[in-house]
Amino acid sequence: MSEYTLYCFAQSGNAYKAALTLELAGADWTPRFVDFFNGETRTPAYREFNVMGEVPVLEHLGQRLSQSGVILDYLTAALGKFGPADETERREILRWWLFDNHKFTSFTATLRF
């Protein structure tokens, strides 16, 4: 069994960010396909798993994380790659992740679909 499990589907840009980070860092990870287009994220079982009913979700060491920015922040610390040198740099990285999620991802995801 892999160290990291990423609940995802190929069309999700936010899941892609987490998958790319895991892959580029050489992490031991496995994707777990979420059947978004057939409603899996709206099922009671998935909502119990993730109350937000979203993708991606990362499982690692008994933790379950959702929201791509949180997952990326976690992965930079856990993997020791792509992270900040200090708190000032960490805030700058967070600023760009949040900017991306707010200004780009919401529009590009709609366009892709």
PDB file of N, CA, C and O in Angstrom, residues 17-77:
ATOM      1  N   LYS A  17      -2.964  19.473  -9.378  1.00  0.00           N
ATOM      2  CA  LYS A  17      -1.911  20.187  -8.627  1.00  0.00           C
ATOM      3  C   LYS A  17      -1.298  19.272  -7.562  1.00  0.00           C
ATOM      4  O   LYS A  17      -0.076  19.213  -7.412  1.00  0.00           O
ATOM      5  N   ALA A  18      -2.158  18.590  -6.830  1.00  0.00           N
ATOM      6  CA  ALA A  18      -1.665  17.685  -5.780  1.00  0.00           C
ATOM      7  C   ALA A  18      -0.937  16.491  -6.391  1.00  0.00           C
ATOM      8  O   ALA A  18       0.133  16.098  -5.908  1.00  0.00           O
ATOM      9  N   ALA A  19      -1.501  15.924  -7.453  1.00  0.00           N
ATOM     10  CA  ALA A  19      -0.868  14.765  -8.111  1.00  0.00           C
ATOM     11  C   ALA A  19       0.491  15.144  -8.684  1.00  0.00           C
ATOM     12  O   ALA A  19       1.464  14.378  -8.562  1.00  0.00           O
ATOM     13  N   LEU A  20       0.575  16.306  -9.293  1.00  0.00           N
ATOM     14  CA  LEU A  20       1.847  16.758  -9.866  1.00  0.00           C
ATOM     15  C   LEU A  20       2.894  16.953  -8.773  1.00  0.00           C
ATOM     16  O   LEU A  20       4.052  16.553  -8.939  1.00  0.00           O
ATOM     17  N   THR A  21       2.494  17.528  -7.662  1.00  0.00           N
ATOM     18  CA  THR A  21       3.423  17.716  -6.544  1.00  0.00           C
ATOM     19  C   THR A  21       3.935  16.373  -6.040  1.00  0.00           C
ATOM     20  O   THR A  21       5.139  16.192  -5.835  1.00  0.00           O
ATOM     21  N   LEU A  22       3.026  15.424  -5.835  1.00  0.00           N
ATOM     22  CA  LEU A  22       3.423  14.089  -5.387  1.00  0.00           C
ATOM     23  C   LEU A  22       4.373  13.428  -6.379  1.00  0.00           C
ATOM     24  O   LEU A  22       5.390  12.845  -5.995  1.00  0.00           O
ATOM     25  N   GLU A  23       4.044  13.529  -7.651  1.00  0.00           N
ATOM     26  CA  GLU A  23       4.852  12.884  -8.686  1.00  0.00           C
ATOM     27  C   GLU A  23       6.236  13.526  -8.796  1.00  0.00           C
ATOM     28  O   GLU A  23       7.252  12.830  -8.843  1.00  0.00           O
ATOM     29  N   LEU A  24       6.286  14.854  -8.861  1.00  0.00           N
ATOM     30  CA  LEU A  24       7.575  15.543  -8.993  1.00  0.00           C
ATOM     31  C   LEU A  24       8.475  15.343  -7.781  1.00  0.00           C
ATOM     32  O   LEU A  24       9.698  15.353  -7.900  1.00  0.00           O
ATOM     33  N   ALA A  25       7.856  15.150  -6.618  1.00  0.00           N
ATOM     34  CA  ALA A  25       8.636  14.922  -5.399  1.00  0.00           C
ATOM     35  C   ALA A  25       9.088  13.469  -5.272  1.00  0.00           C
ATOM     36  O   ALA A  25       9.860  13.133  -4.377  1.00  0.00           O
ATOM     37  N   GLY A  26       8.611  12.605  -6.150  1.00  0.00           N
ATOM     38  CA  GLY A  26       8.983  11.193  -6.074  1.00  0.00           C
ATOM     39  C   GLY A  26       8.314  10.463  -4.936  1.00  0.00           C
ATOM     40  O   GLY A  26       8.842   9.458  -4.438  1.00  0.00           O
ATOM     41  N   ALA A  27       7.151  10.936  -4.517  1.00  0.00           N
ATOM     42  CA  ALA A  27       6.439  10.325  -3.391  1.00  0.00           C
ATOM     43  C   ALA A  27       5.847   8.977  -3.781  1.00  0.00           C
ATOM     44  O   ALA A  27       5.557   8.719  -4.951  1.00  0.00           O
ATOM     45  N   ASP A  28       5.661   8.141  -2.788  1.00  0.00           N
ATOM     46  CA  ASP A  28       4.992   6.856  -2.953  1.00  0.00           C
ATOM     47  C   ASP A  28       3.497   7.112  -2.788  1.00  0.00           C
ATOM     48  O   ASP A  28       3.003   7.244  -1.672  1.00  0.00           O
ATOM     49  N   TRP A  29       2.783   7.206  -3.921  1.00  0.00           N
ATOM     50  CA  TRP A  29       1.379   7.578  -3.847  1.00  0.00           C
ATOM     51  C   TRP A  29       0.541   6.779  -4.839  1.00  0.00           C
ATOM     52  O   TRP A  29       1.045   6.235  -5.810  1.00  0.00           O
ATOM     53  N   THR A  30      -0.746   6.726  -4.532  1.00  0.00           N
ATOM     54  CA  THR A  30      -1.701   6.036  -5.373  1.00  0.00           C
ATOM     55  C   THR A  30      -2.908   6.934  -5.587  1.00  0.00           C
ATOM     56  O   THR A  30      -3.437   7.488  -4.620  1.00  0.00           O
ATOM     57  N   PRO A  31      -3.350   7.069  -6.837  1.00  0.00           N
ATOM     58  CA  PRO A  31      -4.610   7.774  -7.053  1.00  0.00           C
ATOM     59  C   PRO A  31      -5.787   6.846  -6.759  1.00  0.00           C
ATOM     60  O   PRO A  31      -5.718   5.643  -7.025  1.00  0.00           O
ATOM     61  N   ARG A  32      -6.822   7.400  -6.189  1.00  0.00           N
ATOM     62  CA  ARG A  32      -8.069   6.657  -5.984  1.00  0.00           C
ATOM     63  C   ARG A  32      -9.134   7.420  -6.784  1.00  0.00           C
ATOM     64  O   ARG A  32      -9.481   8.552  -6.446  1.00  0.00           O
ATOM     65  N   PHE A  33      -9.601   6.817  -7.881  1.00  0.00           N
ATOM     66  CA  PHE A  33     -10.554   7.465  -8.764  1.00  0.00           C
ATOM     67  C   PHE A  33     -11.863   7.765  -8.043  1.00  0.00           C
ATOM     68  O   PHE A  33     -12.445   6.903  -7.398  1.00  0.00           O
ATOM     69  N   VAL A  34     -12.318   9.004  -8.166  1.00  0.00           N
ATOM     70  CA  VAL A  34     -13.613   9.432  -7.656  1.00  0.00           C
ATOM     71  C   VAL A  34     -14.503   9.669  -8.874  1.00  0.00           C
ATOM     72  O   VAL A  34     -14.168  10.471  -9.748  1.00  0.00           O
ATOM     73  N   ASP A  35     -15.630   8.984  -8.932  1.00  0.00           N
ATOM     74  CA  ASP A  35     -16.529   9.069 -10.079  1.00  0.00           C
ATOM     75  C   ASP A  35     -17.424  10.305  -9.969  1.00  0.00           C
ATOM     76  O   ASP A  35     -18.637  10.219  -9.767  1.00  0.00           O
ATOM     77  N   PHE A  36     -16.803  11.449 -10.127  1.00  0.00           N
ATOM     78  CA  PHE A  36     -17.461  12.739  -9.969  1.00  0.00           C
ATOM     79  C   PHE A  36     -18.657  12.882 -10.918  1.00  0.00           C
ATOM     80  O   PHE A  36     -19.735  13.322 -10.524  1.00  0.00           O
ATOM     81  N   PHE A  37     -18.477  12.525 -12.174  1.00  0.00           N
ATOM     82  CA  PHE A  37     -19.511  12.760 -13.176  1.00  0.00           C
ATOM     83  C   PHE A  37     -20.734  11.865 -13.017  1.00  0.00           C
ATOM     84  O   PHE A  37     -21.788  12.155 -13.560  1.00  0.00           O
ATOM     85  N   ASN A  38     -20.611  10.802 -12.259  1.00  0.00           N
ATOM     86  CA  ASN A  38     -21.770   9.968 -11.941  1.00  0.00           C
ATOM     87  C   ASN A  38     -22.247  10.179 -10.505  1.00  0.00           C
ATOM     88  O   ASN A  38     -22.992   9.364  -9.966  1.00  0.00           O
ATOM     89  N   GLY A  39     -21.803  11.273  -9.887  1.00  0.00           N
ATOM     90  CA  GLY A  39     -22.367  11.689  -8.608  1.00  0.00           C
ATOM     91  C   GLY A  39     -21.755  11.127  -7.350  1.00  0.00           C
ATOM     92  O   GLY A  39     -22.337  11.276  -6.270  1.00  0.00           O
ATOM     93  N   GLU A  40     -20.595  10.514  -7.436  1.00  0.00           N
ATOM     94  CA  GLU A  40     -20.021   9.912  -6.220  1.00  0.00           C
ATOM     95  C   GLU A  40     -19.833  10.924  -5.092  1.00  0.00           C
ATOM     96  O   GLU A  40     -20.065  10.608  -3.933  1.00  0.00           O
ATOM     97  N   THR A  41     -19.442  12.152  -5.428  1.00  0.00           N
ATOM     98  CA  THR A  41     -19.181  13.144  -4.374  1.00  0.00           C
ATOM     99  C   THR A  41     -20.461  13.609  -3.681  1.00  0.00           C
ATOM    100  O   THR A  41     -20.384  14.259  -2.628  1.00  0.00           O
ATOM    101  N   ARG A  42     -21.617  13.288  -4.238  1.00  0.00           N
ATOM    102  CA  ARG A  42     -22.887  13.676  -3.615  1.00  0.00           C
ATOM    103  C   ARG A  42     -23.519  12.548  -2.803  1.00  0.00           C
ATOM    104  O   ARG A  42     -24.577  12.732  -2.211  1.00  0.00           O
ATOM    105  N   THR A  43     -22.873  11.396  -2.770  1.00  0.00           N
ATOM    106  CA  THR A  43     -23.435  10.267  -2.032  1.00  0.00           C
ATOM    107  C   THR A  43     -23.215  10.446  -0.530  1.00  0.00           C
ATOM    108  O   THR A  43     -22.256  11.097  -0.103  1.00  0.00           O
ATOM    109  N   PRO A  44     -24.092   9.872   0.286  1.00  0.00           N
ATOM    110  CA  PRO A  44     -23.892   9.950   1.738  1.00  0.00           C
ATOM    111  C   PRO A  44     -22.541   9.374   2.182  1.00  0.00           C
ATOM    112  O   PRO A  44     -21.904   9.918   3.082  1.00  0.00           O
ATOM    113  N   ALA A  45     -22.106   8.300   1.538  1.00  0.00           N
ATOM    114  CA  ALA A  45     -20.822   7.692   1.922  1.00  0.00           C
ATOM    115  C   ALA A  45     -19.667   8.654   1.673  1.00  0.00           C
ATOM    116  O   ALA A  45     -18.769   8.797   2.516  1.00  0.00           O
ATOM    117  N   TYR A  46     -19.668   9.330   0.518  1.00  0.00           N
ATOM    118  CA  TYR A  46     -18.579  10.272   0.232  1.00  0.00           C
ATOM    119  C   TYR A  46     -18.689  11.490   1.136  1.00  0.00           C
ATOM    120  O   TYR A  46     -17.676  12.012   1.612  1.00  0.00           O
ATOM    121  N   ARG A  47     -19.905  11.966   1.397  1.00  0.00           N
ATOM    122  CA  ARG A  47     -20.089  13.126   2.279  1.00  0.00           C
ATOM    123  C   ARG A  47     -19.650  12.813   3.711  1.00  0.00           C
ATOM    124  O   ARG A  47     -19.191  13.689   4.419  1.00  0.00           O
ATOM    125  N   GLU A  48     -19.772  11.573   4.104  1.00  0.00           N
ATOM    126  CA  GLU A  48     -19.257  11.180   5.413  1.00  0.00           C
ATOM    127  C   GLU A  48     -17.734  11.198   5.396  1.00  0.00           C
ATOM    128  O   GLU A  48     -17.087  11.570   6.368  1.00  0.00           O
ATOM    129  N   PHE A  49     -17.168  10.804   4.272  1.00  0.00           N
ATOM    130  CA  PHE A  49     -15.721  10.803   4.072  1.00  0.00           C
ATOM    131  C   PHE A  49     -15.177  12.232   3.986  1.00  0.00           C
ATOM    132  O   PHE A  49     -14.147  12.564   4.543  1.00  0.00           O
ATOM    133  N   ASN A  50     -15.889  13.097   3.259  1.00  0.00           N
ATOM    134  CA  ASN A  50     -15.496  14.495   3.076  1.00  0.00           C
ATOM    135  C   ASN A  50     -16.767  15.334   3.045  1.00  0.00           C
ATOM    136  O   ASN A  50     -17.475  15.357   2.039  1.00  0.00           O
ATOM    137  N   VAL A  51     -17.032  16.049   4.136  1.00  0.00           N
ATOM    138  CA  VAL A  51     -18.287  16.799   4.249  1.00  0.00           C
ATOM    139  C   VAL A  51     -18.439  17.852   3.161  1.00  0.00           C
ATOM    140  O   VAL A  51     -19.551  18.240   2.824  1.00  0.00           O
ATOM    141  N   MET A  52     -17.345  18.318   2.591  1.00  0.00           N
ATOM    142  CA  MET A  52     -17.426  19.320   1.526  1.00  0.00           C
ATOM    143  C   MET A  52     -17.843  18.695   0.199  1.00  0.00           C
ATOM    144  O   MET A  52     -18.226  19.408  -0.721  1.00  0.00           O
ATOM    145  N   GLY A  53     -17.735  17.388   0.093  1.00  0.00           N
ATOM    146  CA  GLY A  53     -18.129  16.706  -1.136  1.00  0.00           C
ATOM    147  C   GLY A  53     -17.301  17.125  -2.329  1.00  0.00           C
ATOM    148  O   GLY A  53     -17.826  17.278  -3.427  1.00  0.00           O
ATOM    149  N   GLU A  54     -16.014  17.305  -2.117  1.00  0.00           N
ATOM    150  CA  GLU A  54     -15.134  17.788  -3.173  1.00  0.00           C
ATOM    151  C   GLU A  54     -13.945  16.860  -3.386  1.00  0.00           C
ATOM    152  O   GLU A  54     -13.673  15.977  -2.592  1.00  0.00           O
ATOM    153  N   VAL A  55     -13.235  17.146  -4.447  1.00  0.00           N
ATOM    154  CA  VAL A  55     -11.981  16.507  -4.808  1.00  0.00           C
ATOM    155  C   VAL A  55     -10.985  17.644  -4.977  1.00  0.00           C
ATOM    156  O   VAL A  55     -11.373  18.717  -5.465  1.00  0.00           O
ATOM    157  N   PRO A  56      -9.758  17.497  -4.592  1.00  0.00           N
ATOM    158  CA  PRO A  56      -9.081  16.301  -4.106  1.00  0.00           C
ATOM    159  C   PRO A  56      -9.186  16.127  -2.592  1.00  0.00           C
ATOM    160  O   PRO A  56      -9.485  17.067  -1.859  1.00  0.00           O
ATOM    161  N   VAL A  57      -8.888  14.916  -2.174  1.00  0.00           N
ATOM    162  CA  VAL A  57      -8.710  14.573  -0.765  1.00  0.00           C
ATOM    163  C   VAL A  57      -7.426  13.762  -0.685  1.00  0.00           C
ATOM    164  O   VAL A  57      -7.206  12.859  -1.497  1.00  0.00           O
ATOM    165  N   LEU A  58      -6.584  14.099   0.277  1.00  0.00           N
ATOM    166  CA  LEU A  58      -5.325  13.371   0.486  1.00  0.00           C
ATOM    167  C   LEU A  58      -5.391  12.647   1.814  1.00  0.00           C
ATOM    168  O   LEU A  58      -5.760  13.234   2.830  1.00  0.00           O
ATOM    169  N   GLU A  59      -5.025  11.353   1.793  1.00  0.00           N
ATOM    170  CA  GLU A  59      -4.873  10.586   3.029  1.00  0.00           C
ATOM    171  C   GLU A  59      -3.398  10.266   3.214  1.00  0.00           C
ATOM    172  O   GLU A  59      -2.732   9.813   2.280  1.00  0.00           O
ATOM    173  N   HIS A  60      -2.932  10.533   4.436  1.00  0.00           N
ATOM    174  CA  HIS A  60      -1.536  10.267   4.769  1.00  0.00           C
ATOM    175  C   HIS A  60      -1.401  10.158   6.279  1.00  0.00           C
ATOM    176  O   HIS A  60      -1.847  11.040   7.019  1.00  0.00           O
ATOM    177  N   LEU A  61      -0.805   9.067   6.724  1.00  0.00           N
ATOM    178  CA  LEU A  61      -0.527   8.845   8.149  1.00  0.00           C
ATOM    179  C   LEU A  61      -1.760   9.067   9.025  1.00  0.00           C
ATOM    180  O   LEU A  61      -1.700   9.709  10.069  1.00  0.00           O
ATOM    181  N   GLY A  62      -2.902   8.550   8.575  1.00  0.00           N
ATOM    182  CA  GLY A  62      -4.134   8.658   9.351  1.00  0.00           C
ATOM    183  C   GLY A  62      -4.831   9.996   9.248  1.00  0.00           C
ATOM    184  O   GLY A  62      -5.872  10.190   9.875  1.00  0.00           O
ATOM    185  N   GLN A  63      -4.274  10.916   8.492  1.00  0.00           N
ATOM    186  CA  GLN A  63      -4.903  12.223   8.307  1.00  0.00           C
ATOM    187  C   GLN A  63      -5.657  12.237   6.985  1.00  0.00           C
ATOM    188  O   GLN A  63      -5.270  11.563   6.033  1.00  0.00           O
ATOM    189  N   ARG A  64      -6.693  13.039   6.931  1.00  0.00           N
ATOM    190  CA  ARG A  64      -7.454  13.234   5.705  1.00  0.00           C
ATOM    191  C   ARG A  64      -7.575  14.736   5.485  1.00  0.00           C
ATOM    192  O   ARG A  64      -8.132  15.451   6.310  1.00  0.00           O
ATOM    193  N   LEU A  65      -7.030  15.201   4.373  1.00  0.00           N
ATOM    194  CA  LEU A  65      -7.014  16.625   4.069  1.00  0.00           C
ATOM    195  C   LEU A  65      -7.778  16.909   2.788  1.00  0.00           C
ATOM    196  O   LEU A  65      -7.663  16.156   1.818  1.00  0.00           O
ATOM    197  N   SER A  66      -8.536  18.010   2.786  1.00  0.00           N
ATOM    198  CA  SER A  66      -9.200  18.443   1.563  1.00  0.00           C
ATOM    199  C   SER A  66      -8.798  19.884   1.271  1.00  0.00           C
ATOM    200  O   SER A  66      -8.179  20.541   2.111  1.00  0.00           O
ATOM    201  N   GLN A  67      -9.160  20.346   0.088  1.00  0.00           N
ATOM    202  CA  GLN A  67      -8.803  21.654  -0.443  1.00  0.00           C
ATOM    203  C   GLN A  67      -7.357  21.642  -0.932  1.00  0.00           C
ATOM    204  O   GLN A  67      -6.421  21.365  -0.174  1.00  0.00           O
ATOM    205  N   SER A  68      -7.181  21.941  -2.198  1.00  0.00           N
ATOM    206  CA  SER A  68      -5.866  21.803  -2.824  1.00  0.00           C
ATOM    207  C   SER A  68      -4.795  22.663  -2.160  1.00  0.00           C
ATOM    208  O   SER A  68      -3.657  22.219  -2.011  1.00  0.00           O
ATOM    209  N   GLY A  69      -5.120  23.875  -1.747  1.00  0.00           N
ATOM    210  CA  GLY A  69      -4.125  24.727  -1.087  1.00  0.00           C
ATOM    211  C   GLY A  69      -3.625  24.122   0.213  1.00  0.00           C
ATOM    212  O   GLY A  69      -2.429  24.143   0.504  1.00  0.00           O
ATOM    213  N   VAL A  70      -4.525  23.570   0.994  1.00  0.00           N
ATOM    214  CA  VAL A  70      -4.151  22.911   2.250  1.00  0.00           C
ATOM    215  C   VAL A  70      -3.301  21.681   1.960  1.00  0.00           C
ATOM    216  O   VAL A  70      -2.281  21.436   2.622  1.00  0.00           O
ATOM    217  N   ILE A  71      -3.710  20.917   0.949  1.00  0.00           N
ATOM    218  CA  ILE A  71      -2.955  19.713   0.572  1.00  0.00           C
ATOM    219  C   ILE A  71      -1.547  20.093   0.114  1.00  0.00           C
ATOM    220  O   ILE A  71      -0.562  19.471   0.533  1.00  0.00           O
ATOM    221  N   LEU A  72      -1.433  21.114  -0.723  1.00  0.00           N
ATOM    222  CA  LEU A  72      -0.111  21.534  -1.191  1.00  0.00           C
ATOM    223  C   LEU A  72       0.759  22.022  -0.042  1.00  0.00           C
ATOM    224  O   LEU A  72       1.953  21.717   0.023  1.00  0.00           O
ATOM    225  N   ASP A  73       0.182  22.782   0.873  1.00  0.00           N
ATOM    226  CA  ASP A  73       0.930  23.253   2.039  1.00  0.00           C
ATOM    227  C   ASP A  73       1.426  22.067   2.862  1.00  0.00           C
ATOM    228  O   ASP A  73       2.587  22.021   3.279  1.00  0.00           O
ATOM    229  N   TYR A  74       0.561  21.095   3.072  1.00  0.00           N
ATOM    230  CA  TYR A  74       0.933  19.893   3.819  1.00  0.00           C
ATOM    231  C   TYR A  74       2.049  19.127   3.113  1.00  0.00           C
ATOM    232  O   TYR A  74       3.031  18.716   3.738  1.00  0.00           O
ATOM    233  N   LEU A  75       1.888  18.950   1.805  1.00  0.00           N
ATOM    234  CA  LEU A  75       2.871  18.160   1.060  1.00  0.00           C
ATOM    235  C   LEU A  75       4.252  18.811   1.047  1.00  0.00           C
ATOM    236  O   LEU A  75       5.257  18.107   1.125  1.00  0.00           O
ATOM    237  N   THR A  76       4.315  20.124   0.938  1.00  0.00           N
ATOM    238  CA  THR A  76       5.635  20.759   0.941  1.00  0.00           C
ATOM    239  C   THR A  76       6.367  20.487   2.248  1.00  0.00           C
ATOM    240  O   THR A  76       7.582  20.279   2.239  1.00  0.00           O
ATOM    241  N   ALA A  77       5.629  20.461   3.348  1.00  0.00           N
ATOM    242  CA  ALA A  77       6.255  20.163   4.640  1.00  0.00           C
ATOM    243  C   ALA A  77       6.573  18.669   4.769  1.00  0.00           C
ATOM    244  O   ALA A  77       7.676  18.291   5.177  1.00  0.00           O
TER     245      ALA A  77
END
